[in-house]
Tab-separated table of C-alpha atoms and ligand atoms in Angstrom:
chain	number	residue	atom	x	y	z
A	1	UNK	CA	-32.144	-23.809	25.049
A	2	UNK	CA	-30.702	-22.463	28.010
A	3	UNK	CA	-27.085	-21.355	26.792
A	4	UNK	CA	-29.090	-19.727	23.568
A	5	UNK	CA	-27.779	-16.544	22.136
A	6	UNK	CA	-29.459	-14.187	20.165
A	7	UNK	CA	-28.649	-11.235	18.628
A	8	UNK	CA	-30.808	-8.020	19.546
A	9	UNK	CA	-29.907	-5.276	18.012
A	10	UNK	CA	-27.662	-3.461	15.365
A	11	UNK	CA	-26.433	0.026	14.395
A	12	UNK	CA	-24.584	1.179	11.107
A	13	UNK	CA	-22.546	4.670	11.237
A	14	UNK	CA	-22.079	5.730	8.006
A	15	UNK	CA	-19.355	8.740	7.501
A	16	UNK	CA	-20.485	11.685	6.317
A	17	UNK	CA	-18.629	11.990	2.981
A	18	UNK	CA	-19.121	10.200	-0.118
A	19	UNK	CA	-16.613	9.379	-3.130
A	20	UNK	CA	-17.855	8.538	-6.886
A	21	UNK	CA	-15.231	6.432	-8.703
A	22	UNK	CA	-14.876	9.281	-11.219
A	23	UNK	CA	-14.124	12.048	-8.134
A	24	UNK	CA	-11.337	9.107	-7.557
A	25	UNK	CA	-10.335	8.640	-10.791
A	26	UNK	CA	-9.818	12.041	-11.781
A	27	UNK	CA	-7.576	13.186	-8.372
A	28	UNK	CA	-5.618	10.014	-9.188
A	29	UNK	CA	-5.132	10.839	-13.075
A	30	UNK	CA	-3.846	14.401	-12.124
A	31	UNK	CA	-1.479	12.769	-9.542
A	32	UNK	CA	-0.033	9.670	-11.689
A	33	UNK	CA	0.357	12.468	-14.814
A	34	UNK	CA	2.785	15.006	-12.739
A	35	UNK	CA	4.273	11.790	-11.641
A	36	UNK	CA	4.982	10.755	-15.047
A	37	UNK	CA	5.951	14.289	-16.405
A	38	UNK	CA	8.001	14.411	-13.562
A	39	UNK	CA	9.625	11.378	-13.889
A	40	UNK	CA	9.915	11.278	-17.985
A	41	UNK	CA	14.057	10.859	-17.884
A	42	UNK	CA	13.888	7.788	-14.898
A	43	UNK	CA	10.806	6.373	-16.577
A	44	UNK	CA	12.621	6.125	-19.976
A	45	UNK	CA	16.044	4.943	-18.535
A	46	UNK	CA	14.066	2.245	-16.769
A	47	UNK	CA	14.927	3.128	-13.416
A	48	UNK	CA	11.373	4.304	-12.299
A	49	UNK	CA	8.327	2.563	-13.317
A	50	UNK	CA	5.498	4.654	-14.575
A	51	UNK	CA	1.994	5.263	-12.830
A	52	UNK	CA	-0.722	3.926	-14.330
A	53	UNK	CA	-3.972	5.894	-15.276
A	54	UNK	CA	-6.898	5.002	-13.728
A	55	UNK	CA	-9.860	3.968	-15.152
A	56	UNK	CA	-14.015	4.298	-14.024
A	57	UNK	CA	-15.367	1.824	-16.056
A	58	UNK	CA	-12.963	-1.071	-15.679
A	59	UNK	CA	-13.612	-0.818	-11.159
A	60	UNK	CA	-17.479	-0.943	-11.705
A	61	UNK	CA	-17.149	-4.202	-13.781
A	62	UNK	CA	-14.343	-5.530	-11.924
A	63	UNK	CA	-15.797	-4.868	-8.045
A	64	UNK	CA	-19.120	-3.764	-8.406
A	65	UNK	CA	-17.985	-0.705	-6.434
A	66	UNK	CA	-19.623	2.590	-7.171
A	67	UNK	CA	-18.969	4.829	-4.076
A	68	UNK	CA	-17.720	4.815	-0.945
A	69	UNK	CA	-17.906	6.595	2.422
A	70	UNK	CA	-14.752	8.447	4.277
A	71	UNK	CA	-14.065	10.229	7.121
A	72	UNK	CA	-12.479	13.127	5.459
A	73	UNK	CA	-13.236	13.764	1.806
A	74	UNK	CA	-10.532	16.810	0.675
A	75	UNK	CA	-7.350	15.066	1.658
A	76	UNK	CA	-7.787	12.106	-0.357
A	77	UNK	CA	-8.689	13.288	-3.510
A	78	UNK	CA	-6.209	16.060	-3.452
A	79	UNK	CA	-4.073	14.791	-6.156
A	80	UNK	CA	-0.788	16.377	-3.824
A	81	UNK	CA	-1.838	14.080	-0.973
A	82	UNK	CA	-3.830	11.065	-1.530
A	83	UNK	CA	-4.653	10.623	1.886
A	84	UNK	CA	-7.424	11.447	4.245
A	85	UNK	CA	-6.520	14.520	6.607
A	86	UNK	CA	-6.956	12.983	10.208
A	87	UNK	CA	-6.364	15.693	12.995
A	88	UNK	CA	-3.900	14.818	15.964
A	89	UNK	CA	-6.635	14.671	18.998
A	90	UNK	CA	-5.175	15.555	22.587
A	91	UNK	CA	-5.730	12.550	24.877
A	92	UNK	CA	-8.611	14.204	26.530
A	93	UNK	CA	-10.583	13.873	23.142
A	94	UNK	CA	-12.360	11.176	22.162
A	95	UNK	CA	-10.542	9.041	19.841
A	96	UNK	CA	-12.357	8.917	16.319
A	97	UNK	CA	-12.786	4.887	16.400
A	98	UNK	CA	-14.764	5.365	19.444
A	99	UNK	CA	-16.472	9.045	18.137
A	100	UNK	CA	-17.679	6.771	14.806
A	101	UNK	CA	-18.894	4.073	17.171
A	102	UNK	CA	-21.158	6.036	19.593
A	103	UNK	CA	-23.819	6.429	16.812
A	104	UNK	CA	-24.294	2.862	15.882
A	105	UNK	CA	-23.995	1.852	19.934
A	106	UNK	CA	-27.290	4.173	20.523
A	107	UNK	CA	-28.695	2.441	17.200
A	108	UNK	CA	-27.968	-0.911	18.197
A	109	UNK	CA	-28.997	-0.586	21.968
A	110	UNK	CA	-32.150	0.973	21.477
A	111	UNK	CA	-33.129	-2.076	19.211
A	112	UNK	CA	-32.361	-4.303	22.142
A	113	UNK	CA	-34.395	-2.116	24.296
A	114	UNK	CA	-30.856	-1.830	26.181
A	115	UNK	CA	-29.081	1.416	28.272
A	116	UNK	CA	-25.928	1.995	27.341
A	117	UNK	CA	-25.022	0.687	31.444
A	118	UNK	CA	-26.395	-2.612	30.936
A	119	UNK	CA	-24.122	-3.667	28.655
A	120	UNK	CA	-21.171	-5.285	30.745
A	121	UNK	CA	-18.632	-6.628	27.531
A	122	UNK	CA	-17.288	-4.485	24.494
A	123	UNK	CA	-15.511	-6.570	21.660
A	124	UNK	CA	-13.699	-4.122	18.978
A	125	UNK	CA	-12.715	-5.808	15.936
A	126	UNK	CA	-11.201	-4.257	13.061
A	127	UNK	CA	-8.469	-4.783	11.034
A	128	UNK	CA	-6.845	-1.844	11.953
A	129	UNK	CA	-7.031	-0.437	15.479
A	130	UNK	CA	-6.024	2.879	15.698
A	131	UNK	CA	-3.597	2.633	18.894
A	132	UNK	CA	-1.767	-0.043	20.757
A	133	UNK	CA	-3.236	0.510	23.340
A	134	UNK	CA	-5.322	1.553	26.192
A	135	UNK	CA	-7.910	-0.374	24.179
A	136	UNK	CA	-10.638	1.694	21.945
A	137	UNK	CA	-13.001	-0.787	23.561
A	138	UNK	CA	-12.124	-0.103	26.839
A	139	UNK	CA	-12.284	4.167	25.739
A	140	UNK	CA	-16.071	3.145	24.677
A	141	UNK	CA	-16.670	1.339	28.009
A	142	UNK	CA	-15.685	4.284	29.961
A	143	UNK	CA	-17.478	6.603	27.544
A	144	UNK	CA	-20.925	5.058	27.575
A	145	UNK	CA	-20.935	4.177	31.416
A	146	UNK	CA	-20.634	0.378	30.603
A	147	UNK	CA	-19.211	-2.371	33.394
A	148	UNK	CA	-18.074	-5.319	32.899
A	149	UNK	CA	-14.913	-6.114	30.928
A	150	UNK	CA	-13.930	-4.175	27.204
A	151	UNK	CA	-10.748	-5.579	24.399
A	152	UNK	CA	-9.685	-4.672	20.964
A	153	UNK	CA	-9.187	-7.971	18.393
A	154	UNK	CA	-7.952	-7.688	14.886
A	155	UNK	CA	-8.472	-10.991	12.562
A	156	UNK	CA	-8.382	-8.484	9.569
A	157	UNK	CA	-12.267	-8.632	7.286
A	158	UNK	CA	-13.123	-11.553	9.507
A	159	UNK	CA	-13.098	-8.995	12.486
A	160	UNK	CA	-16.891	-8.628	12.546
A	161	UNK	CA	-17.672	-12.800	13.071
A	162	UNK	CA	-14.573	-13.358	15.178
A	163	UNK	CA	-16.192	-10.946	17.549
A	164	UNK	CA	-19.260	-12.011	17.275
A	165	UNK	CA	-17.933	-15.824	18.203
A	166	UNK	CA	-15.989	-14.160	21.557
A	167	UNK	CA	-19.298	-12.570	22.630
A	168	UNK	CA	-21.222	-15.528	21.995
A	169	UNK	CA	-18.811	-17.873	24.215
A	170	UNK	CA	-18.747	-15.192	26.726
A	171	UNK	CA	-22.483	-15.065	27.002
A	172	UNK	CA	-22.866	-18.575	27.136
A	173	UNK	CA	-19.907	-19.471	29.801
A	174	UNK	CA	-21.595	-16.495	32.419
A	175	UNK	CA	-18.768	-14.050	32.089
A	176	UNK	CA	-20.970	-11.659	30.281
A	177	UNK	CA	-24.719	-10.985	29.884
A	178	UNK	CA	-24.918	-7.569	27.753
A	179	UNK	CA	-22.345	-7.643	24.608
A	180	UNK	CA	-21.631	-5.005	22.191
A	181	UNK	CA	-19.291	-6.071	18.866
A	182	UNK	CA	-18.373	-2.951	17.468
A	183	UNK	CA	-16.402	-2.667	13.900
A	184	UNK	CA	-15.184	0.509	13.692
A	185	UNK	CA	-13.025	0.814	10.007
A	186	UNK	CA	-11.205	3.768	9.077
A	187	UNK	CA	-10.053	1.865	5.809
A	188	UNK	CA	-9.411	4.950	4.036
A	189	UNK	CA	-6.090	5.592	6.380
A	190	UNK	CA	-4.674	1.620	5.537
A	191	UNK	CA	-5.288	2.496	1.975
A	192	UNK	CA	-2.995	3.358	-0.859
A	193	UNK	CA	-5.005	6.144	-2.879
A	194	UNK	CA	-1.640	6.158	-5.196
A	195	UNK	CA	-1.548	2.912	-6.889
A	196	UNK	CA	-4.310	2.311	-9.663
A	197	UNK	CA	-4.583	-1.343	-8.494
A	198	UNK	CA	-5.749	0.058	-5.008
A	199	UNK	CA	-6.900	3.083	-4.735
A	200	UNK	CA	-11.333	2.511	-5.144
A	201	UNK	CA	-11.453	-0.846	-3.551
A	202	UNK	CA	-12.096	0.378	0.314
A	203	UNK	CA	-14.513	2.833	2.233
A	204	UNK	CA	-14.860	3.842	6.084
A	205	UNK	CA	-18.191	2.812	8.203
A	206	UNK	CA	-18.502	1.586	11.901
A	207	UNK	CA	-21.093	-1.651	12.791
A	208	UNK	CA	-22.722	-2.386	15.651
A	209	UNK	CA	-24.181	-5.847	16.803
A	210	UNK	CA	-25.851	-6.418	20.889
A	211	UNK	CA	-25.887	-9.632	21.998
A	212	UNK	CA	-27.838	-11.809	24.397
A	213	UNK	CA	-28.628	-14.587	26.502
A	214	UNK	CA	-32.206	-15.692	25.124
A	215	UNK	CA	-33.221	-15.943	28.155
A	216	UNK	CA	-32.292	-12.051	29.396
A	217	UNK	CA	-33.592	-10.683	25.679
A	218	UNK	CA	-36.228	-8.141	25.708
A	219	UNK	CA	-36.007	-6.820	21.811
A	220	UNK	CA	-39.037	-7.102	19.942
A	221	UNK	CA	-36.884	-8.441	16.984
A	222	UNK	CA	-34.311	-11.112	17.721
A	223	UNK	CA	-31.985	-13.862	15.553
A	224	UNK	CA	-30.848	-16.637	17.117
A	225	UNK	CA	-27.149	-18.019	16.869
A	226	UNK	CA	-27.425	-21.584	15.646
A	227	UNK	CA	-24.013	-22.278	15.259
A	228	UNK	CA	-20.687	-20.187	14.845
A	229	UNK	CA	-17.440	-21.563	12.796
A	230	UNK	CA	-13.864	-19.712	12.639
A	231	UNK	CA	-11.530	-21.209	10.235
A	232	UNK	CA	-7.775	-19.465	9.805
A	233	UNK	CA	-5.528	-20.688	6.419
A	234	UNK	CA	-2.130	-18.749	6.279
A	235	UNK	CA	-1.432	-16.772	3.128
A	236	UNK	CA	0.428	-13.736	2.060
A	237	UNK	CA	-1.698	-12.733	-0.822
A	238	UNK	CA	-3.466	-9.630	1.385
A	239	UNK	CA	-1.058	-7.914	3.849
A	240	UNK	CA	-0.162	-5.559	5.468
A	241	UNK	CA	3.097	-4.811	7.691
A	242	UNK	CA	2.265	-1.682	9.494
A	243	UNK	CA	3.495	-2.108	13.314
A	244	UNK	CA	5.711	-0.828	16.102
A	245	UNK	CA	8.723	-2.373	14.619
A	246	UNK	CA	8.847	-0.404	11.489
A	247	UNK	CA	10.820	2.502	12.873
A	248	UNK	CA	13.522	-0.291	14.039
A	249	UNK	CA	13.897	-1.582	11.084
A	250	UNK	CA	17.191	-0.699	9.622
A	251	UNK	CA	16.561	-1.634	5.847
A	252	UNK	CA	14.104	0.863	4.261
A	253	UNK	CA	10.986	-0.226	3.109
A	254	UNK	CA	8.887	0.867	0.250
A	255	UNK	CA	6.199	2.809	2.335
A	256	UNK	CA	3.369	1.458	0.138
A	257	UNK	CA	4.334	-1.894	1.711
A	258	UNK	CA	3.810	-0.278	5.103
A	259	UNK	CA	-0.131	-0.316	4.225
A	260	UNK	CA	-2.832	-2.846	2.825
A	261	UNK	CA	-1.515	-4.475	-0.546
A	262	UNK	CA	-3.042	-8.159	-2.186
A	263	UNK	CA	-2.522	-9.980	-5.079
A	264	UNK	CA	-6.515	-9.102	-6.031
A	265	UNK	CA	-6.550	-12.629	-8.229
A	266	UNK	CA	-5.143	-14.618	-6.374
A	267	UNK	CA	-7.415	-13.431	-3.718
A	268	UNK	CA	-10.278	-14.305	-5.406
A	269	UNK	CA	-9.194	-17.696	-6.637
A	270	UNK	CA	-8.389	-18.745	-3.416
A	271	UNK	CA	-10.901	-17.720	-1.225
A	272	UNK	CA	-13.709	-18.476	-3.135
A	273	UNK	CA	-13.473	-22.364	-2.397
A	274	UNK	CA	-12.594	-21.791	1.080
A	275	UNK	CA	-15.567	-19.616	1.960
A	276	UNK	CA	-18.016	-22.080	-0.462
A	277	UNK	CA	-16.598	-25.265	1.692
A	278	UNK	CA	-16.801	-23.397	4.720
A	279	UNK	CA	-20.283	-22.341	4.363
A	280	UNK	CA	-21.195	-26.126	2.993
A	281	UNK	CA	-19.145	-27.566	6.728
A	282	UNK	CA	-21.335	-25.122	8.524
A	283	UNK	CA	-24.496	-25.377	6.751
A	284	UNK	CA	-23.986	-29.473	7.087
A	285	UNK	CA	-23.140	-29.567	10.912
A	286	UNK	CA	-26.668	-27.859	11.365
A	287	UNK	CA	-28.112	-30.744	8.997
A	288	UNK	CA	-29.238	-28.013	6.438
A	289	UNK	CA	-29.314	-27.825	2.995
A	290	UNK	CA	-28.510	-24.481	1.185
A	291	UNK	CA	-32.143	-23.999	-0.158
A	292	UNK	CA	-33.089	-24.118	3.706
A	293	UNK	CA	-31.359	-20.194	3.727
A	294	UNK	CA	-33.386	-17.315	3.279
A	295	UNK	CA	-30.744	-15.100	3.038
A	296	UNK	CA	-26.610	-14.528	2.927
A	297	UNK	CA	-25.102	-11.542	3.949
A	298	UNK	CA	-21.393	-12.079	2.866
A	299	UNK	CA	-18.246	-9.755	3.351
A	300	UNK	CA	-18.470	-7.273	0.894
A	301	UNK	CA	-15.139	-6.999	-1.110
A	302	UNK	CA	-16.247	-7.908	-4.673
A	303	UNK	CA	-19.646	-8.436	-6.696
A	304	UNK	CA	-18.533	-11.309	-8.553
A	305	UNK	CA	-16.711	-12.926	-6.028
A	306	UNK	CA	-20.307	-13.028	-3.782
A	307	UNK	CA	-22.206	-13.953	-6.517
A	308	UNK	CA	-19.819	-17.058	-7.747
A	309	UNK	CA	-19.838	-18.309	-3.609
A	310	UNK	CA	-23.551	-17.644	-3.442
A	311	UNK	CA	-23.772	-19.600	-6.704
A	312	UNK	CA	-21.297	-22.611	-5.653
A	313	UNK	CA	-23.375	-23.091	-2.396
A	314	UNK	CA	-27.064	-22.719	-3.702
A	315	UNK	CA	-26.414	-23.933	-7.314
A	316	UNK	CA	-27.829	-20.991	-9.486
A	317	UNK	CA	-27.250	-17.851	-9.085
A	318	UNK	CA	-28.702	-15.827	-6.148
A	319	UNK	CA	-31.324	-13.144	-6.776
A	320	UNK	CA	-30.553	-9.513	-5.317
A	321	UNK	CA	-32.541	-10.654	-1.713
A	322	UNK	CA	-30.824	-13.484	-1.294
A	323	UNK	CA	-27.200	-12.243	-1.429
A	324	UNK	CA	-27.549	-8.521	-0.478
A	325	UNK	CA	-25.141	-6.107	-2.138
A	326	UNK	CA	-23.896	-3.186	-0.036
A	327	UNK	CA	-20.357	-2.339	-1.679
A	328	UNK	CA	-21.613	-0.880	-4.985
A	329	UNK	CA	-22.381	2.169	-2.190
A	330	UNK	CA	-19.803	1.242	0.701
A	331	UNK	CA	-17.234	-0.328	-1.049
A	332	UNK	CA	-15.063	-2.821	1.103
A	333	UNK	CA	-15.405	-1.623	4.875
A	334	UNK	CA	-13.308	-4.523	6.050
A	335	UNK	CA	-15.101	-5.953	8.830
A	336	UNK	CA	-18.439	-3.993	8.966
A	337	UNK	CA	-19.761	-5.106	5.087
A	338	UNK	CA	-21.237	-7.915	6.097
A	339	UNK	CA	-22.848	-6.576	8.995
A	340	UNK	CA	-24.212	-3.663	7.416
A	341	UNK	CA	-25.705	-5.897	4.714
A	342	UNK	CA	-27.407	-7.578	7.516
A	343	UNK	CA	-28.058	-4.223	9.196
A	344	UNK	CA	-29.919	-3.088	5.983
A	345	UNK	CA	-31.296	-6.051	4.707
A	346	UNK	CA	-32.792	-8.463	6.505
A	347	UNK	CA	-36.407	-7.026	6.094
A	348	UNK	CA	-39.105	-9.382	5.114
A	349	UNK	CA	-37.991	-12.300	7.003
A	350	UNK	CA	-40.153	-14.270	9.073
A	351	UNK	CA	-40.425	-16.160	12.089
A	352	UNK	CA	-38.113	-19.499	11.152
A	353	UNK	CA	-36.486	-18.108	8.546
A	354	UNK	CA	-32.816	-18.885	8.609
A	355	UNK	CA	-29.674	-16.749	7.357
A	356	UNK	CA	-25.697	-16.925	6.874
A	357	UNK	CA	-24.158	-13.879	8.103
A	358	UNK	CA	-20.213	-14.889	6.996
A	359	UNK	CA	-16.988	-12.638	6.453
A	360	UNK	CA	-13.785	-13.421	5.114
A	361	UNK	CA	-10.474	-11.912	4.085
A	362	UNK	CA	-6.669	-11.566	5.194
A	363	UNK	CA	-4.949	-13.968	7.386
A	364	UNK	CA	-6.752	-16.314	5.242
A	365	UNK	CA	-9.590	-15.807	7.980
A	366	UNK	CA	-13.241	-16.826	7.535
A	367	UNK	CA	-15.943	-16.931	9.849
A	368	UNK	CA	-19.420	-17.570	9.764
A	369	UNK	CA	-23.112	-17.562	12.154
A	370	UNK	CA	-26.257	-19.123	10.814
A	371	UNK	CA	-28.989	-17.656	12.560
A	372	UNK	CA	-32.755	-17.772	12.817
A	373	UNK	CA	-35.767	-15.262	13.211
A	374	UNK	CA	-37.233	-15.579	16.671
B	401	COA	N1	-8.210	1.206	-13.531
B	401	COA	C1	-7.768	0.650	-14.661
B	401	COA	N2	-7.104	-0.505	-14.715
B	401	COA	C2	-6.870	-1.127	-13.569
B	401	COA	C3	-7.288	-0.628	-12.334
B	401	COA	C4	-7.992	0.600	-12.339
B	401	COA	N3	-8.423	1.162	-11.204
B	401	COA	N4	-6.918	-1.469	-11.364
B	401	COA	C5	-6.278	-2.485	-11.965
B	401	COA	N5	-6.227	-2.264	-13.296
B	401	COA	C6	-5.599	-3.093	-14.310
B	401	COA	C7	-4.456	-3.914	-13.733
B	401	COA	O1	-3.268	-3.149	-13.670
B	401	COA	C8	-4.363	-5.053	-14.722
B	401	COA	O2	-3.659	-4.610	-15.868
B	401	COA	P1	-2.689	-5.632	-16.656
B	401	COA	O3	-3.604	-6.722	-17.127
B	401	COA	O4	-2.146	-4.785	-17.717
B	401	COA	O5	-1.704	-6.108	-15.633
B	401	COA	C9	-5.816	-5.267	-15.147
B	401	COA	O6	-6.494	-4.039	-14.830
B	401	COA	C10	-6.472	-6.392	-14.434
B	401	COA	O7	-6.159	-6.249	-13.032
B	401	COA	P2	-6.545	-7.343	-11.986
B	401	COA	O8	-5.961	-6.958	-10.670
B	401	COA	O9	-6.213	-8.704	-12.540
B	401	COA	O10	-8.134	-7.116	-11.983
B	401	COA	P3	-9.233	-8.028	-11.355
B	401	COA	O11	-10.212	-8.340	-12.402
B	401	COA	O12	-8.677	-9.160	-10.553
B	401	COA	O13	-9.917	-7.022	-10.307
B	401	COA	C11	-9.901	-6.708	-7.926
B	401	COA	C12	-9.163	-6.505	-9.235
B	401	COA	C13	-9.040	-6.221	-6.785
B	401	COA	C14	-11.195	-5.929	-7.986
B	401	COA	C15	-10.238	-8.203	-7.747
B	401	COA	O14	-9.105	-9.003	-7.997
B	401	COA	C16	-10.718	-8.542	-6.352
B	401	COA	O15	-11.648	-7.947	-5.850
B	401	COA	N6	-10.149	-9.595	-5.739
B	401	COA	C17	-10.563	-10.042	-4.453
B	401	COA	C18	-10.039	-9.087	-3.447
B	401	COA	C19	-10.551	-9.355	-2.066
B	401	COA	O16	-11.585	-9.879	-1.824
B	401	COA	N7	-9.759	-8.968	-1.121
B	401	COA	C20	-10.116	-9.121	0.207
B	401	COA	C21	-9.669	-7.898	0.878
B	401	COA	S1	-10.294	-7.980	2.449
């Protein structure tokens, strides 16, 4: 096909600093204790609520998560700050979105058989972007010597696919012929390491994905794009109201409601059917049936919520290939999960073989690409 996309190439930067959920749950016990002790008279009058202890056992069996990556280690599991320590960088620095990206760009490119100054269109998505503006994407392009045309997106999770769409129509209406999607997530920063309900579900990591016009593609491995569907669904349940405004607003806010918060159920009970249906609209566009699908590498947020969509769309539960699992180690990096489970784990496919690469999360935002082994 001439307008065929393919994707040649990905890179996974992984920070250099990993957290056990007992390192977390012990910094947070110390922490919600002197809150308590400190708090015994308000607490008992009512006024103050107390902080609840934390517990190892109960995120394991309700996430799957085991560990996750950060940028900076000390900060947040010092029990007096709960919060990663981030240096101030002077604007001739490199900002650390585009510092965790230039990794995974070398990774990604040199998969493609690419230079870094044939690529000519930079998509970062992540659901949090760490200025306004001039564009990380655009710092990148300058960095690596790239033309072309660069722009930051933010659909929350969903980041990664919505990207990946952009690039895709770009490469197939001319205006691009070299794309990089980069997901650079510094979730640890959005985070609220305070509140027990919080405080293990994320982890940091930056994603890389090149791609193609077939046509152009030189990479000894390649997966085409069959088909690409967005779907948006407005909800509350996973928010978060960080922006320019806040120091305008006169009433004060909470700051915990400055950064992420969800109602975790509801969450799950919602999303589940929408991803399921979504991945049944896609799968039956394409004139597939689920059994046709080698593999699914789904946003990585929570074990049971992958395995119940996995099992709504195939009818049995998937084995460990055919739904990869990446947060027991990573936790939820927002936009990059499902890319680094396909990053990591699409070994052992073939020629033919077919795969749903599909994210999901805040807005309510969902986006998916079947693709196929070239
Ligand atoms: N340690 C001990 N107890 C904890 C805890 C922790 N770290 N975190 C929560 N709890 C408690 C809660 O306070 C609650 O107590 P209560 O029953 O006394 O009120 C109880 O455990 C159950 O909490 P709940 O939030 O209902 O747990 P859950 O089984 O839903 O699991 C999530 C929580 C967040 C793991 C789960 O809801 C989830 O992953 N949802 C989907 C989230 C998602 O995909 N978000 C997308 C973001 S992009």
């Amino acid at each position: 096909m001439p307008d065929s996309v393919v994707i040649t190439g990905t890179g996974l930067f992984t920070p250099p600093h990993s957290i056990s959920n007992d390192e977390l749950v012990a910094s947070l016990t110390v922490s919600a204790t002197r809150f308590n002790e400190e708090h015994a008279a308000e607490i008992e009058a009512g006024t103050v609520e107390a902080r609840a202890i934390p517990d190892a056992e109960f995120i394991e069996k309700a996430s799957g998560i085991r560990s996750r990556y950060v940028m900076e280690k000390e900060g947040v599991l010092d029990p007096d700050r709960l919060r990663p320590h981030l240096p101030t960088r002077s604007e001739d620095e490199l900002s650390l979105m585009a510092e965790m990206a230039l990794p995974a760009i070398d990774e990604a490119l040199a998969q493609a058989g690419r230079r870094r100054d044939e690529v000519d269109c930079i998509i970062v998505g992540a659901s949090n972007i760490q200025r306004a503006y001039p564009a990380v994407a655009i710092e990148i392009q300058h960095t690596i010597g790239a033309g072309g045309w660069a722009y930051d997106m933010n659909v929350a999770c969903s980041s990664a696919t919505f990207s990946m769409q952009a690039a895709v129509d770009a490469l197939r209406n001319g205006s691009a012929r070299c794309a990089l999607v980069v997901n650079p997530e510094i979730t640890s920063a959005h985070n609220n390491f305070a509140l027990r309900d919080h405080h293990f579900i994320f982890g940091d990591a930056c994603t890389v994905a090149v791609l193609e016009r077939a046509d152009d593609a030189v990479a000894a491995e390649q997966w085409e794009v069959l088909r690409t569907r967005l779907e948006t669904k407005f909800s509350n349940s996973i928010r978060n109201d960080f922006g320019f405004l806040n120091p305008c607003e006169d009433d004060a806010r909470d700051p915990f409601e400055l950064v992420f918060r969800q109602r975790g159920q509801q969450v799950f009970k919602e999303v589940v059917p929408l991803v399921v249906r979504h991945i049944e609209e896609q799968l039956g566009a394409l004139s597939l049936d689920a059994a046709a699908i080698r593999r699914f590498w789904l946003h990585q947020a929570n074990l049971k919520m992958n395995q119940l969509i996995a099992k709504q769309v195939l009818g049995r539960l998937p084995d460990e290939t055919e739904a990869p699992v990446i947060l027991d180690r990573y936790a939820n990096t927002s936009s990059a999960g499902s890319v680094i489970a396909f990053h990591l784990h699409r070994g052992g496919l073939e020629a033919g073989h077919l795969g749903v690469l599909c994210s999901f999360g805040a807005g309510y935002s969902i986006g998916s690409l079947v693709v196929r082994k070239r």
